[in-house]
PDB file of C-alpha atoms in Angstrom:
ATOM      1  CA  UNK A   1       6.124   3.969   6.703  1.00  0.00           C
ATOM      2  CA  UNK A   2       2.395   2.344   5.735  1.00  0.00           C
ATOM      3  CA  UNK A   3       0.052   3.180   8.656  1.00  0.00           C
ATOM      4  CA  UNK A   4       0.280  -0.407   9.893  1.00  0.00           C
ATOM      5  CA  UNK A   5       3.990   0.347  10.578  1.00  0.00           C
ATOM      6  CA  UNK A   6       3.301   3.409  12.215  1.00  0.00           C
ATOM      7  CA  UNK A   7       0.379   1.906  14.705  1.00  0.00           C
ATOM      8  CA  UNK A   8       3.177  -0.690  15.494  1.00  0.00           C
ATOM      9  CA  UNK A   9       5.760   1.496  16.205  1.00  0.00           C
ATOM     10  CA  UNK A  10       3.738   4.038  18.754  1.00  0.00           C
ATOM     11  CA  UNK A  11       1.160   1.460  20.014  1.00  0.00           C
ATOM     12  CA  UNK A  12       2.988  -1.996  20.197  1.00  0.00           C
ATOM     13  CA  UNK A  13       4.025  -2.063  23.615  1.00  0.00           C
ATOM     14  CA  UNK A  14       1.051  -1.059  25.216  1.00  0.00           C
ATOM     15  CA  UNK A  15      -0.765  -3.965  26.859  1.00  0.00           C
ATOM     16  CA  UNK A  16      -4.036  -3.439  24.919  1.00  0.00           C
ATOM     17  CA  UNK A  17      -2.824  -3.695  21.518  1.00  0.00           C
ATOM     18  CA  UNK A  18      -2.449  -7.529  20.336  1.00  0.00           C
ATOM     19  CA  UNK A  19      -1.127  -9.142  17.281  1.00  0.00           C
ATOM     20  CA  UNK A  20      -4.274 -10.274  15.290  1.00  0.00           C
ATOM     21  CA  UNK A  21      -6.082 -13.521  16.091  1.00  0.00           C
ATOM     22  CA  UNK A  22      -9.186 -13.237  14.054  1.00  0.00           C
ATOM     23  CA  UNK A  23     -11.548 -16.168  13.043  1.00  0.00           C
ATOM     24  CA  UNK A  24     -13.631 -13.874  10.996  1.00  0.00           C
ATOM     25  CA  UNK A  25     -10.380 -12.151   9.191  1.00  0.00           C
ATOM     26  CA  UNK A  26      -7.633 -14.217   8.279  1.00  0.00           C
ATOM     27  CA  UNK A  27      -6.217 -10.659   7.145  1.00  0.00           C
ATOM     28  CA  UNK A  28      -6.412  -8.555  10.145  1.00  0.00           C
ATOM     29  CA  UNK A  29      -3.136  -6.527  11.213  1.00  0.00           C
ATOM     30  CA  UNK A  30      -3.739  -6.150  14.813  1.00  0.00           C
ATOM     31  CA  UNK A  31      -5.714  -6.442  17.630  1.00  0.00           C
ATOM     32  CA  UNK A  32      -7.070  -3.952  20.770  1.00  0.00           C
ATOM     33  CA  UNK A  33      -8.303  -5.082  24.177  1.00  0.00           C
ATOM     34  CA  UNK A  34     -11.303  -3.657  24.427  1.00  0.00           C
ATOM     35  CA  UNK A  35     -14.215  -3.617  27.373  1.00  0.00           C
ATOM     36  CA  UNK A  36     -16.094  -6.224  26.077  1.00  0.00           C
ATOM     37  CA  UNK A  37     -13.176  -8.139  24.642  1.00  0.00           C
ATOM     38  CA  UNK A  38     -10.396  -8.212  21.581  1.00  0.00           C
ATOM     39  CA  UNK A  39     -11.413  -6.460  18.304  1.00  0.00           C
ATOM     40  CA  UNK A  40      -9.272  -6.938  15.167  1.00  0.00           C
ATOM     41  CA  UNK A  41      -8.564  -4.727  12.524  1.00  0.00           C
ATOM     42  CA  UNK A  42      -7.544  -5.297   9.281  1.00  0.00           C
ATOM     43  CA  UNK A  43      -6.036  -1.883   7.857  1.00  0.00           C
ATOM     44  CA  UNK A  44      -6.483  -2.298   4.127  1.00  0.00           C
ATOM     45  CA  UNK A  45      -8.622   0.547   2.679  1.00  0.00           C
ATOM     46  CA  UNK A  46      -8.822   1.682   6.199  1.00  0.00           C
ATOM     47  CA  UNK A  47      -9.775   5.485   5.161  1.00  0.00           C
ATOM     48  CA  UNK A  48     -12.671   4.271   2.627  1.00  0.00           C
ATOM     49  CA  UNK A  49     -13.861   1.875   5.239  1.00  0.00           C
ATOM     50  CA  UNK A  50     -14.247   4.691   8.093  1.00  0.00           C
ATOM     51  CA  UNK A  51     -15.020   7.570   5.721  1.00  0.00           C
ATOM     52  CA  UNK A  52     -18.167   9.257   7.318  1.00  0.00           C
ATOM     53  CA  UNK A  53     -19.299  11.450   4.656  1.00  0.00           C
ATOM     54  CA  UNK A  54     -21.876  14.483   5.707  1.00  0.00           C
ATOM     55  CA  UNK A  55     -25.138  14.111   4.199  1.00  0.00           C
ATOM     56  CA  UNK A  56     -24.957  16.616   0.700  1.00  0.00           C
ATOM     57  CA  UNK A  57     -28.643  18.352   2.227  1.00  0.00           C
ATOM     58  CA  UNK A  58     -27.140  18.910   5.570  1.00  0.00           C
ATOM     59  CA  UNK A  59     -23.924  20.468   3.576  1.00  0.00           C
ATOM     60  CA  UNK A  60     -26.266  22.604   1.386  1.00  0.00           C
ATOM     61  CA  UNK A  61     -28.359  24.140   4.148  1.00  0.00           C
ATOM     62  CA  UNK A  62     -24.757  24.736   5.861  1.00  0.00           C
ATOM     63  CA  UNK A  63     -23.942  26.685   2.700  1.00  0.00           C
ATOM     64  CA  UNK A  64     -26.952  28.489   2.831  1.00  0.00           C
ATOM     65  CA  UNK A  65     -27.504  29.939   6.096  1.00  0.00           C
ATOM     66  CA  UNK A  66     -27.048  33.277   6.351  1.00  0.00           C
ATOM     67  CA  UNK A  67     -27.107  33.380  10.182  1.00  0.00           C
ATOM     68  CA  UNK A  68     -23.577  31.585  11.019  1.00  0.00           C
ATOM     69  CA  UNK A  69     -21.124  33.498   8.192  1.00  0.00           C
ATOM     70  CA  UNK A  70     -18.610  30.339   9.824  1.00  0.00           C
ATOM     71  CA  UNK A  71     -20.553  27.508   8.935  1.00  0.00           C
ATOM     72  CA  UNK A  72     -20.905  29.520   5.758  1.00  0.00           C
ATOM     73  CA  UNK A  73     -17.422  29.589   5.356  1.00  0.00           C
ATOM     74  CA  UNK A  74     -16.630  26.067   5.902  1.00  0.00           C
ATOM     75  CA  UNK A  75     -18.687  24.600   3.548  1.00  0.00           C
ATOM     76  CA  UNK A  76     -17.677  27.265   0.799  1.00  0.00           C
ATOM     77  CA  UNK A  77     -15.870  24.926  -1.348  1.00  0.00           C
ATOM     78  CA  UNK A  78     -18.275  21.800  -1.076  1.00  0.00           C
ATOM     79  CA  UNK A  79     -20.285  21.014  -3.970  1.00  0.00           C
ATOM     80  CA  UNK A  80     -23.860  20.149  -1.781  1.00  0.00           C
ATOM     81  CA  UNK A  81     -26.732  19.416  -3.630  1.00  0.00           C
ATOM     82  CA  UNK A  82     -29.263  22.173  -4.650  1.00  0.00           C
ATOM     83  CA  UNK A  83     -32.569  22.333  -2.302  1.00  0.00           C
ATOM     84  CA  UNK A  84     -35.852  21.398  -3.738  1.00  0.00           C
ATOM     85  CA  UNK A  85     -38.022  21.494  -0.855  1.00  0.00           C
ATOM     86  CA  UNK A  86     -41.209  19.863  -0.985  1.00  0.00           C
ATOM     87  CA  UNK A  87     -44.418  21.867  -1.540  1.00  0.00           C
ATOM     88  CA  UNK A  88     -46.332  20.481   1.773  1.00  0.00           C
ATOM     89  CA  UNK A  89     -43.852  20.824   4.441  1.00  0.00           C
ATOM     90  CA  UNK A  90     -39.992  21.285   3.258  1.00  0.00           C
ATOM     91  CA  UNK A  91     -39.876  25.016   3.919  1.00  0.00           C
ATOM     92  CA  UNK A  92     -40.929  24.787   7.745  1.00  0.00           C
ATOM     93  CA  UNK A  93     -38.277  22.144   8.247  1.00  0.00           C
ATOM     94  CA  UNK A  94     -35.545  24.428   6.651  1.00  0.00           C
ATOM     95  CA  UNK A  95     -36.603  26.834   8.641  1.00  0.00           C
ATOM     96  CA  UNK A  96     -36.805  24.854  11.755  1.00  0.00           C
ATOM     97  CA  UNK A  97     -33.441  23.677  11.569  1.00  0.00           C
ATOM     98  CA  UNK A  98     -31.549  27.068  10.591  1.00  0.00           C
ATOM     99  CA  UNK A  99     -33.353  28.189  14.069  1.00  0.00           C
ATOM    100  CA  UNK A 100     -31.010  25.323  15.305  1.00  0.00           C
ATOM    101  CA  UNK A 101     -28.119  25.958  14.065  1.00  0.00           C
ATOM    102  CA  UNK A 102     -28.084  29.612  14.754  1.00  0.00           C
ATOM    103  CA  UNK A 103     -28.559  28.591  18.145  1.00  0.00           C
ATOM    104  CA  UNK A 104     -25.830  26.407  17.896  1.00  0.00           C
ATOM    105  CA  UNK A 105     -23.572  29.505  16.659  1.00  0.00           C
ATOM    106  CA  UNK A 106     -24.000  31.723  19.014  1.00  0.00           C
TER     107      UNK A 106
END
């Protein structure tokens, strides 16, 4: 089954999710009741569109902690990006947030 299938056969009869009735997209595949009114969605591409990707610095200083070995071993296999710190101030940052995330893993 394609994902729109799937949504249609475990969502469809609940009251919040509506056939689509877009302006903006002619293409949209369904609707949901929300709060502050009815959203559509169109579900082509739908992983690419809501991909949220972890910044490759962020990943890199989760590789190189040495004070959470499970952040550590997470990130093993992601490629990251090397650090280059700059002269002035990049090393106190580092260091600053490695204090935070060894708070964070304890």
């Amino acid at each position: 089954k394609s994902f729109e299938e799937k949504l249609k056969a475990s969502l469809g009869k609940l009251p919040v999710f509506l056939k689509p009735a877009s302006k903006t997209d002619k293409n949209a595949h369904f609707g949901i009741s929300h709060y502050a009114g009815v959203v559509n969605y169109n579900v082509t591409a739908w992983l690419e569109k809501n991909k949220d990707p972890v910044n490759e610095t962020v990943v890199e200083l989760f590789k190189s902690t040495s004070t959470c070995q499970l952040l550590v071993h997470l990130w093993r296999d992601h490629p990251g990006q090397p650090t280059v710190a700059p002269k002035d101030d990049g090393k106190k940052k580092r260091r600053v947030v490695e204090e935070k995330l060894f708070h964070l893993c304890i």
